[in-house]
PDB file of C-alpha atoms in Angstrom:
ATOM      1  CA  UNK A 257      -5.755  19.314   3.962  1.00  0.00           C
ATOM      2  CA  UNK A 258      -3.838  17.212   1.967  1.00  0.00           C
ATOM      3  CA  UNK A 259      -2.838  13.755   2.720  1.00  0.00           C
ATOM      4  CA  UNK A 260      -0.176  11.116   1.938  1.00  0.00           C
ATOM      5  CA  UNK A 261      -0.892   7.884   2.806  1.00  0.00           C
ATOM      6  CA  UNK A 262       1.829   4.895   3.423  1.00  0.00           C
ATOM      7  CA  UNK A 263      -0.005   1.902   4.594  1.00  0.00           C
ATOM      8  CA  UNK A 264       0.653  -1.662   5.535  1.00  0.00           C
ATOM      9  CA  UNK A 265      -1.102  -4.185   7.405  1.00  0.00           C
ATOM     10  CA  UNK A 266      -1.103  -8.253   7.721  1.00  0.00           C
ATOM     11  CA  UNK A 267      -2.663 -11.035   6.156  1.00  0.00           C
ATOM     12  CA  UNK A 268      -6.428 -12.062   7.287  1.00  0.00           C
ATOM     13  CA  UNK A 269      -6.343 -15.774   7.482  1.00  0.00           C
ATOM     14  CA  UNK A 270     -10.344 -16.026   7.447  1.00  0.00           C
ATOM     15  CA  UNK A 271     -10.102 -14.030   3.737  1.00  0.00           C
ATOM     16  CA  UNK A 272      -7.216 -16.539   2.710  1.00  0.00           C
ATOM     17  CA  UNK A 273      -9.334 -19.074   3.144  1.00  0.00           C
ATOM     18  CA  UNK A 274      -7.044 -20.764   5.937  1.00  0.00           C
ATOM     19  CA  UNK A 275      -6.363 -21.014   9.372  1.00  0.00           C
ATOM     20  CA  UNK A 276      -9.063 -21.926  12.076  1.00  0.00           C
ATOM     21  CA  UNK A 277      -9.326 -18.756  13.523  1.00  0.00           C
ATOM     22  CA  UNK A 278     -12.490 -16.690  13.506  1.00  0.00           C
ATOM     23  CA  UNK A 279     -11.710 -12.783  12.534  1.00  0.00           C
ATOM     24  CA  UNK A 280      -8.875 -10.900  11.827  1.00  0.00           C
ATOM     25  CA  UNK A 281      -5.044 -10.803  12.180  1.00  0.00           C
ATOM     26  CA  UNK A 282      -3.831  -7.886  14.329  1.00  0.00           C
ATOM     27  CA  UNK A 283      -2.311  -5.575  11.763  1.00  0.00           C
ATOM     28  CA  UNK A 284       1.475  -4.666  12.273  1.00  0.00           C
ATOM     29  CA  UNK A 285       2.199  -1.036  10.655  1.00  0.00           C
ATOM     30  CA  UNK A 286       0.412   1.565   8.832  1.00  0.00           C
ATOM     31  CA  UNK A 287       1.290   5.215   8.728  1.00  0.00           C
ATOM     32  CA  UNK A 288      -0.658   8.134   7.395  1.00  0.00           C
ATOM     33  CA  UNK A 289       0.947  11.409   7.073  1.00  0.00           C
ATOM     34  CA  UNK A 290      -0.943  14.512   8.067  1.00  0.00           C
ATOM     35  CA  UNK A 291      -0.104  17.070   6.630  1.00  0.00           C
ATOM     36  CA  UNK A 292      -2.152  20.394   6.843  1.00  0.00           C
ATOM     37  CA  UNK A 293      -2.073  24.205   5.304  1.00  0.00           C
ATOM     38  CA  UNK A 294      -2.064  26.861   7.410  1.00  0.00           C
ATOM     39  CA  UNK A 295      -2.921  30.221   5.982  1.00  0.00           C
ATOM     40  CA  UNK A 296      -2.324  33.091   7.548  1.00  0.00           C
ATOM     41  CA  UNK A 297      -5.113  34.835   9.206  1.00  0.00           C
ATOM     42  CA  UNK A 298      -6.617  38.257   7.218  1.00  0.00           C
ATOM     43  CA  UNK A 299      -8.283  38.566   3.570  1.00  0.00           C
ATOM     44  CA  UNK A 300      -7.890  35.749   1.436  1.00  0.00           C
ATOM     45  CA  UNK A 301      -4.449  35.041  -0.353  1.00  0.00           C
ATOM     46  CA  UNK A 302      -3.716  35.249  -3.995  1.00  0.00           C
ATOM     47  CA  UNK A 303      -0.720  33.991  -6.007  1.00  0.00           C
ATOM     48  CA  UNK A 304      -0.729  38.566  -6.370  1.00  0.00           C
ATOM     49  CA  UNK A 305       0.374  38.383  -2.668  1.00  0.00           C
ATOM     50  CA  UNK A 306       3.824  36.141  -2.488  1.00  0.00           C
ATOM     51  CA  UNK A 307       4.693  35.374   1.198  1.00  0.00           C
ATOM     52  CA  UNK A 308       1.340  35.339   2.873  1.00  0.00           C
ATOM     53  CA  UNK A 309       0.743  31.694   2.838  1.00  0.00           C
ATOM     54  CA  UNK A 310       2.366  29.108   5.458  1.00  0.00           C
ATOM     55  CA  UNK A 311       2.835  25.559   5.608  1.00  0.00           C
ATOM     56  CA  UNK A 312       2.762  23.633   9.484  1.00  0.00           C
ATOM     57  CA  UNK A 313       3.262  20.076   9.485  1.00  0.00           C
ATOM     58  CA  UNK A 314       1.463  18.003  12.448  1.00  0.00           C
ATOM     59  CA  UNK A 315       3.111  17.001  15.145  1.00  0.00           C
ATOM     60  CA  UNK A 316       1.703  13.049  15.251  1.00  0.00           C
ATOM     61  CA  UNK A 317       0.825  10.338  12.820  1.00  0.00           C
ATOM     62  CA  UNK A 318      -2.660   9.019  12.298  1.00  0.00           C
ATOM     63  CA  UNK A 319      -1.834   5.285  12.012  1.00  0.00           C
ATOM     64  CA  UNK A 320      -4.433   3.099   9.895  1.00  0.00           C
ATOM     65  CA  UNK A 321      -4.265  -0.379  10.895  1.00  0.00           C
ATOM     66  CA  UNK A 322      -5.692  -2.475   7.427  1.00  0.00           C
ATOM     67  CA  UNK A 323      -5.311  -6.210   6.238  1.00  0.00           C
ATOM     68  CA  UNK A 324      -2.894  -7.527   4.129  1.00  0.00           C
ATOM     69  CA  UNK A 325      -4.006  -9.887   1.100  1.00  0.00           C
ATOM     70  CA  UNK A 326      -2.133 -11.590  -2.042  1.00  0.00           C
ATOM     71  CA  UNK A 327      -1.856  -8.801  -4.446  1.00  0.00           C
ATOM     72  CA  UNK A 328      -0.869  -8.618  -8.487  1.00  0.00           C
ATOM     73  CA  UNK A 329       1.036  -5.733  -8.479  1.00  0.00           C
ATOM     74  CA  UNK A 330       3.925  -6.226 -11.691  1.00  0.00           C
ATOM     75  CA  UNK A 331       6.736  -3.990 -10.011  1.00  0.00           C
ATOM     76  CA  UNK A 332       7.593  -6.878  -7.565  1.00  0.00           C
ATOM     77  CA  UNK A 333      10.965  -7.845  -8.579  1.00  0.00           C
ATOM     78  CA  UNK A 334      10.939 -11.132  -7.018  1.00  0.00           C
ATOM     79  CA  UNK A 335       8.287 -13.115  -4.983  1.00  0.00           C
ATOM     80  CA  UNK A 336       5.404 -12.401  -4.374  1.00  0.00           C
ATOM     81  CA  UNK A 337       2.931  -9.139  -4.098  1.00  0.00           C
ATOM     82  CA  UNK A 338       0.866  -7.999  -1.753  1.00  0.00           C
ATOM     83  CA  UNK A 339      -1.848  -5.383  -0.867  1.00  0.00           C
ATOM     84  CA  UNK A 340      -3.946  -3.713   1.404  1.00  0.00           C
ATOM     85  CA  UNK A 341      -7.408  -4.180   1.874  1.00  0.00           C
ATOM     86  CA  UNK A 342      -9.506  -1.744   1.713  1.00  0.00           C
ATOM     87  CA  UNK A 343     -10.984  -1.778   5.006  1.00  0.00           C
ATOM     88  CA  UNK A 344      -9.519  -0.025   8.129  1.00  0.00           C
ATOM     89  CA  UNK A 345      -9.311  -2.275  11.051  1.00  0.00           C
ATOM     90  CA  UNK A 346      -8.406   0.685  13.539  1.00  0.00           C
ATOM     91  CA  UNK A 347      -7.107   3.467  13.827  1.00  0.00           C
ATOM     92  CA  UNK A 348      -4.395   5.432  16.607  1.00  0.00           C
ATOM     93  CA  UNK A 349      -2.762   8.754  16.797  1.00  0.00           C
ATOM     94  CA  UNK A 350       0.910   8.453  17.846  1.00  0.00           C
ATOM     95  CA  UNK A 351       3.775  11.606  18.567  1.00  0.00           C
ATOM     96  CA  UNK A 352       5.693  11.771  15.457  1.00  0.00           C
ATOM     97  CA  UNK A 353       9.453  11.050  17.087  1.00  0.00           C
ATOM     98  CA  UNK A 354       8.216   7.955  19.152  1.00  0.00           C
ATOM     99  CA  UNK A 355       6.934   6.772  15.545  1.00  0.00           C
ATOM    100  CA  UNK A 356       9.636   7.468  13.354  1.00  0.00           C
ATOM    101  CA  UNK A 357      12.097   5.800  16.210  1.00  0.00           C
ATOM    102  CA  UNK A 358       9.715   2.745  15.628  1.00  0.00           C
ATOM    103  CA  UNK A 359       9.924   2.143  11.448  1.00  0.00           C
ATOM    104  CA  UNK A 360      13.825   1.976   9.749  1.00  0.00           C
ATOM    105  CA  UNK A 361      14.184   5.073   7.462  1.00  0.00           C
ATOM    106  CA  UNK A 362      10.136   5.820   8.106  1.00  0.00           C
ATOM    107  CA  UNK A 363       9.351   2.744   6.283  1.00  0.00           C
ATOM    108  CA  UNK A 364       9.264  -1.388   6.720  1.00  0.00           C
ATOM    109  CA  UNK A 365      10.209  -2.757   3.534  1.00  0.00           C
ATOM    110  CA  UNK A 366       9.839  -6.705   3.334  1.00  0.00           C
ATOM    111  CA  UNK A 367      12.165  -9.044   1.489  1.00  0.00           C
ATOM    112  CA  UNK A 368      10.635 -11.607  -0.849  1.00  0.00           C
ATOM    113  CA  UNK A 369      11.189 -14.332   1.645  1.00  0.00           C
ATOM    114  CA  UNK A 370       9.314 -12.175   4.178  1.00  0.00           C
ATOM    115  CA  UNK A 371       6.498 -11.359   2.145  1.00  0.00           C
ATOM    116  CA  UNK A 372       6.021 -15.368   1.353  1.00  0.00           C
ATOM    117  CA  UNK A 373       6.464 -15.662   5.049  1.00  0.00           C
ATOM    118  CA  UNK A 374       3.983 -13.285   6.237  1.00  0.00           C
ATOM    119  CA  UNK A 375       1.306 -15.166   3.529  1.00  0.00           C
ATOM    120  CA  UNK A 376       2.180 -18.851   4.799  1.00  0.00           C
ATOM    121  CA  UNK A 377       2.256 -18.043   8.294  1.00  0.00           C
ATOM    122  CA  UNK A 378      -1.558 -16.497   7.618  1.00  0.00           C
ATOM    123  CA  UNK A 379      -3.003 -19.354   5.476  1.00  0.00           C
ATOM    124  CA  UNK A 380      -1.785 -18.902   2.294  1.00  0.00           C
ATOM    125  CA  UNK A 381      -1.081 -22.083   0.371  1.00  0.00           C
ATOM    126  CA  UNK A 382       1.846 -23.210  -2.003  1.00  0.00           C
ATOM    127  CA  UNK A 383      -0.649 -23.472  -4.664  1.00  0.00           C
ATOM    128  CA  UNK A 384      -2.033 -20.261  -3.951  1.00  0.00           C
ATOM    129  CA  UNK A 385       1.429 -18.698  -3.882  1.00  0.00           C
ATOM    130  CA  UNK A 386       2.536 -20.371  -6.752  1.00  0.00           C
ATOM    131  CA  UNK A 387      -0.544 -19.648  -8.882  1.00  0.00           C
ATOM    132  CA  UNK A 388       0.280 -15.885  -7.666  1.00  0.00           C
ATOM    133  CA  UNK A 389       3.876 -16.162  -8.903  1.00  0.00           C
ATOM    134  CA  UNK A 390       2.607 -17.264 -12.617  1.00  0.00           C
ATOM    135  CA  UNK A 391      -0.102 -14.582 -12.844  1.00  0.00           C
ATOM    136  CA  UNK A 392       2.550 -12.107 -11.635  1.00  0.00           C
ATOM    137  CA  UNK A 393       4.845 -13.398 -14.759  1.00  0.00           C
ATOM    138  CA  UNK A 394       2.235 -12.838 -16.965  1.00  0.00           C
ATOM    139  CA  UNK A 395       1.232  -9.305 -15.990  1.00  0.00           C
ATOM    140  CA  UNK A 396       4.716  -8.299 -16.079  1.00  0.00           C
ATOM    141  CA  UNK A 397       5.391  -9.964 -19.352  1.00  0.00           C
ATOM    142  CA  UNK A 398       3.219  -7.839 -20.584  1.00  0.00           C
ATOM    143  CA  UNK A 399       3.790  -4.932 -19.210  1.00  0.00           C
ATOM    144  CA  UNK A 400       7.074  -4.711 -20.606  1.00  0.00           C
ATOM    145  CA  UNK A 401       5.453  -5.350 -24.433  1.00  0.00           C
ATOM    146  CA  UNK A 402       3.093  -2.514 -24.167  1.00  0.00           C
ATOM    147  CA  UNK A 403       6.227  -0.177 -22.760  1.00  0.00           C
ATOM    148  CA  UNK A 404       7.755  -1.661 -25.966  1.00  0.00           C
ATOM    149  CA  UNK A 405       5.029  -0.372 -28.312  1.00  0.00           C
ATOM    150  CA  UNK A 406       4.760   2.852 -26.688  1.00  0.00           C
ATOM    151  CA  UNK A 407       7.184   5.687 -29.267  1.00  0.00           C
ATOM    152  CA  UNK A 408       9.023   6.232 -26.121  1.00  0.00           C
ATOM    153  CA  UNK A 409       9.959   2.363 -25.294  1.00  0.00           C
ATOM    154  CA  UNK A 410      11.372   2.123 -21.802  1.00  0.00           C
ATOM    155  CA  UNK A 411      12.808   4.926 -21.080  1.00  0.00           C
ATOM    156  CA  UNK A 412       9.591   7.379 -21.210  1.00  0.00           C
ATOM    157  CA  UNK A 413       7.012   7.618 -18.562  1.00  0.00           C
ATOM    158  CA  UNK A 414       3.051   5.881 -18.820  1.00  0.00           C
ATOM    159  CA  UNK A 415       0.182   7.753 -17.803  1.00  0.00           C
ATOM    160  CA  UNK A 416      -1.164   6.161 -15.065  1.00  0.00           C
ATOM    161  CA  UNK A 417      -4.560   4.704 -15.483  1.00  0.00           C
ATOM    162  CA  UNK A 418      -6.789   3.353 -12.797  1.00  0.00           C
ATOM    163  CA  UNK A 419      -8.349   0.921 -12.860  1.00  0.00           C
ATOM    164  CA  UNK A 420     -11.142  -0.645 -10.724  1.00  0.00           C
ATOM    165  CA  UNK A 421     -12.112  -4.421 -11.174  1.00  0.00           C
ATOM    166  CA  UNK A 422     -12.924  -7.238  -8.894  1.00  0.00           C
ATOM    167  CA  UNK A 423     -10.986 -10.624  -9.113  1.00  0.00           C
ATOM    168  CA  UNK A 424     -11.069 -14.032  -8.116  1.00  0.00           C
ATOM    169  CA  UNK A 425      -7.638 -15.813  -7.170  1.00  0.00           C
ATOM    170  CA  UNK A 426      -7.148 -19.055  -5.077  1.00  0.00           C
ATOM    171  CA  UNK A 427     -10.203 -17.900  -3.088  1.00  0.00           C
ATOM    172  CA  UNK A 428      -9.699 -14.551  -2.267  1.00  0.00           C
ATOM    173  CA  UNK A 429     -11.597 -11.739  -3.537  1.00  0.00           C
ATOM    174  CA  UNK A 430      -9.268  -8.608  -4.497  1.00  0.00           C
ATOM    175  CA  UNK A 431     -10.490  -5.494  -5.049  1.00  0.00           C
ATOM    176  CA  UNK A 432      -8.130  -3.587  -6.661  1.00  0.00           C
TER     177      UNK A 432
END
């Protein structure tokens, strides 16, 4: 089975360090796409035998329902980032029309203002945010100087390299 995941989820005031409340924030959207392989039924297929295999596509979305947290990703044009925990609050199956009548285009997308919205409303502070807003500077800053000392500049493509680290930022604990 192979599997595409779209998630997003809303800010836990108890790991922003805000707010009075005890536990989490009810998540608002998350999607995972299903998607499964179907081979036909009889002796195994080889790339020798074109045609055999088929491809179905499920019928509902598995939603994931995760937190939301300050994030450092550098492709944020303007504002601020933010991520996913890692965590899955809950989860739902849904029929894939009533979802896809719910989300615009299959996806929310969140404005800047939104986004700084979403992290005030949940305990974020100014500080925090702008502390967030300098860090991102910096990351993308440099981002742009090592795509400048790459022999392709910025036009070519980066391999993408993962990589997992824990960090402390106004608080909150981001593992990334």
């Amino acid at each position: 089975m192979d599997t595409l995941y779209i998630i997003f989820s809303r800010l836990d005031e108890k790991q922003l360090g805000g707010g009075k409340q005890k536990g989490t924030m009810e998540p608002f959207c998350s999607i995972w796409w299903s998607f499964h392989r179907m081979e036909s039924k009889g002796p195994p297929q080889t790339a020798m035998m074109p045609g055999k295999r088929k491809v179905a596509f499920s019928p509902t979305v598995e939603i994931h329902h995760h937190k939301l947290i300050l994030g450092d990703h550098p492709s944020v044009s303007e504002g601020i980032p933010l991520t996913l925990d890692w965590s899955v609050e809950y989860s739902e199956a849904i029929d894939l029309d009533a979802h896809e009548s719910r989300c615009r285009n299959g996806l929310p997308l969140f404005e800047s203002s939104e986004r700084e919205e979403m992290a005030r409303h949940h305990g974020a502070s100014d500080q925090c945010l702008l502390e967030t807003r300098k860090e991102l500077s910096l990351i993308q800053t440099s981002r742009r100087l090592s795509e400048l000392d790459q022999p392709w500049g910025l036009w070519g493509s980066m391999s993408d390299s993962s990589h997992c680290y824990q960090q402390q930022r106004c608080g909150i604990l981001l593992t990334l």
